[in-house]
């Protein structure tokens, strides 16, 4: 299927909403319909983008007039900052996701964007990657219902399982499985065509999440960013983590710093993936897994990603 902006029907009454090019902030979402009502998988990074998506969904299905449930796969703003447009819907997330959402609401993001010009290279990098989005005056609608582990829902007659697989990308990652349709919405457990970014880790947990997706034997995998995928893309991501773990371990044992390691690692078949600056965050996460005691704060990560992005 072509990687075009908008809705793509991936099973009968089930759509993915894609936002090329899938880079920083350009997330995917999903619509699951059944018997006159529907479930939305994630909102977008700002209100304008989310409103545009909801309009497209209403044109595609009358069931989108009544979105009974919103699932936030995780707390990054590009998957939940549009929640305010879904007042009246149940908003469901893992308990850890709900905590993380409170910690970085859009008002904080807006303040960071205003401060960005005085924050050096890290600020310039943030200002550049998030320039297309608007965080001003965005109220955040927090989850109205949280769960741990697994939550089985029904959308009309359709079964929908929410499976908590974090901490991995963030602390509270959830994937959405439609067992009767062969579809999995992975949230940011899968970035298709670009580097993942390990905000939380451990990496072993992310690999286990990939295993879990493969065990579901989906026909269609809707990634959090990038084009629609087959399970092979999930297996590729496991290969990426395996290789990066090996490469980073050698750098760690040689006493290299993270930036030096990020420039040193040989990515082999994954060298062409987008947003390679995320290696800084990913190698920091692996160094933590290896026992490094100095966790990097967000500003350090942004500075190092800015340095790699050039
Ligand atoms: Zn995302």
Tab-separated table of N, CA and C in Angstrom, residues 24 121-122 125 128 195 257-265 267 275-284 300-310:
chain	number	residue	atom	x	y	z
A	24	UNK	N	10.152	13.061	13.332
A	24	UNK	CA	9.825	13.641	14.647
A	24	UNK	C	8.432	14.261	14.654
A	121	UNK	N	22.462	24.613	21.177
A	121	UNK	CA	22.193	23.652	20.091
A	121	UNK	C	20.985	22.745	20.366
A	122	UNK	N	20.796	22.359	21.644
A	122	UNK	CA	19.650	21.501	21.980
A	122	UNK	C	18.344	22.221	21.651
A	125	UNK	N	17.806	22.566	17.911
A	125	UNK	CA	17.369	21.278	17.361
A	125	UNK	C	15.880	21.062	17.619
A	128	UNK	N	13.726	23.326	15.596
A	128	UNK	CA	13.669	22.901	14.193
A	128	UNK	C	12.720	21.702	14.010
A	195	UNK	N	15.074	5.049	12.943
A	195	UNK	CA	15.573	4.533	14.210
A	195	UNK	C	14.481	4.643	15.276
A	257	UNK	N	32.743	7.355	25.333
A	257	UNK	CA	31.542	8.114	25.668
A	257	UNK	C	30.439	7.813	24.663
A	258	UNK	N	29.225	8.249	24.999
A	258	UNK	CA	28.077	7.924	24.154
A	258	UNK	C	28.186	8.545	22.752
A	259	UNK	N	28.577	9.814	22.694
A	259	UNK	CA	28.663	10.464	21.383
A	259	UNK	C	29.705	9.791	20.499
A	260	UNK	N	30.828	9.491	21.105
A	260	UNK	CA	31.903	8.814	20.365
A	260	UNK	C	31.389	7.458	19.868
A	261	UNK	N	30.687	6.747	20.751
A	261	UNK	CA	30.146	5.437	20.377
A	261	UNK	C	29.135	5.571	19.231
A	262	UNK	N	28.303	6.616	19.304
A	262	UNK	CA	27.282	6.796	18.270
A	262	UNK	C	27.921	7.015	16.900
A	263	UNK	N	29.112	7.638	16.903
A	263	UNK	CA	29.806	7.874	15.630
A	263	UNK	C	30.568	6.636	15.186
A	264	UNK	N	30.847	5.758	16.130
A	264	UNK	CA	31.708	4.609	15.875
A	264	UNK	C	30.925	3.379	15.390
A	265	UNK	N	29.703	3.188	15.897
A	265	UNK	CA	29.007	1.916	15.663
A	265	UNK	C	28.731	1.676	14.176
A	267	UNK	N	26.304	0.134	11.693
A	267	UNK	CA	24.895	-0.265	11.706
A	267	UNK	C	24.530	-1.275	10.627
A	275	UNK	N	16.433	9.451	10.991
A	275	UNK	CA	16.698	10.015	12.321
A	275	UNK	C	17.831	9.295	13.066
A	276	UNK	N	19.004	9.137	12.415
A	276	UNK	CA	20.118	8.428	13.080
A	276	UNK	C	20.618	9.124	14.343
A	277	UNK	N	20.253	10.405	14.517
A	277	UNK	CA	20.674	11.103	15.751
A	277	UNK	C	20.109	10.411	16.998
A	278	UNK	N	19.051	9.598	16.808
A	278	UNK	CA	18.469	8.887	17.968
A	278	UNK	C	19.435	7.864	18.560
A	279	UNK	N	20.503	7.564	17.837
A	279	UNK	CA	21.520	6.665	18.390
A	279	UNK	C	22.013	7.163	19.740
A	280	UNK	N	22.076	8.482	19.912
A	280	UNK	CA	22.551	9.015	21.199
A	280	UNK	C	21.671	8.512	22.338
A	281	UNK	N	20.357	8.645	22.171
A	281	UNK	CA	19.437	8.179	23.215
A	281	UNK	C	19.517	6.667	23.372
A	282	UNK	N	19.623	5.964	22.255
A	282	UNK	CA	19.599	4.505	22.309
A	282	UNK	C	20.862	3.938	22.972
A	283	UNK	N	21.988	4.580	22.686
A	283	UNK	CA	23.233	4.104	23.303
A	283	UNK	C	23.262	4.475	24.792
A	284	UNK	N	22.724	5.647	25.135
A	284	UNK	CA	22.577	5.965	26.567
A	284	UNK	C	21.764	4.884	27.275
A	300	UNK	N	20.604	16.848	27.963
A	300	UNK	CA	21.830	16.208	27.474
A	300	UNK	C	21.524	15.404	26.217
A	301	UNK	N	20.436	14.626	26.268
A	301	UNK	CA	20.069	13.822	25.108
A	301	UNK	C	19.836	14.708	23.883
A	302	UNK	N	19.087	15.808	24.099
A	302	UNK	CA	18.784	16.700	22.978
A	302	UNK	C	20.078	17.318	22.420
A	303	UNK	N	21.005	17.713	23.322
A	303	UNK	CA	22.279	18.295	22.872
A	303	UNK	C	23.055	17.294	22.029
A	304	UNK	N	23.082	16.060	22.500
A	304	UNK	CA	23.859	15.052	21.768
A	304	UNK	C	23.186	14.698	20.448
A	305	UNK	N	21.850	14.655	20.444
A	305	UNK	CA	21.158	14.384	19.179
A	305	UNK	C	21.366	15.544	18.207
A	306	UNK	N	21.387	16.771	18.755
A	306	UNK	CA	21.654	17.934	17.906
A	306	UNK	C	23.039	17.824	17.275
A	307	UNK	N	24.017	17.385	18.084
A	307	UNK	CA	25.391	17.258	17.572
A	307	UNK	C	25.462	16.218	16.463
A	308	UNK	N	24.729	15.109	16.637
A	308	UNK	CA	24.750	14.052	15.616
A	308	UNK	C	23.989	14.482	14.352
A	309	UNK	N	22.889	15.243	14.565
A	309	UNK	CA	22.089	15.649	13.410
A	309	UNK	C	22.836	16.703	12.590
A	310	UNK	N	23.779	17.435	13.257
A	310	UNK	CA	24.602	18.420	12.548
A	310	UNK	C	23.847	19.675	12.154
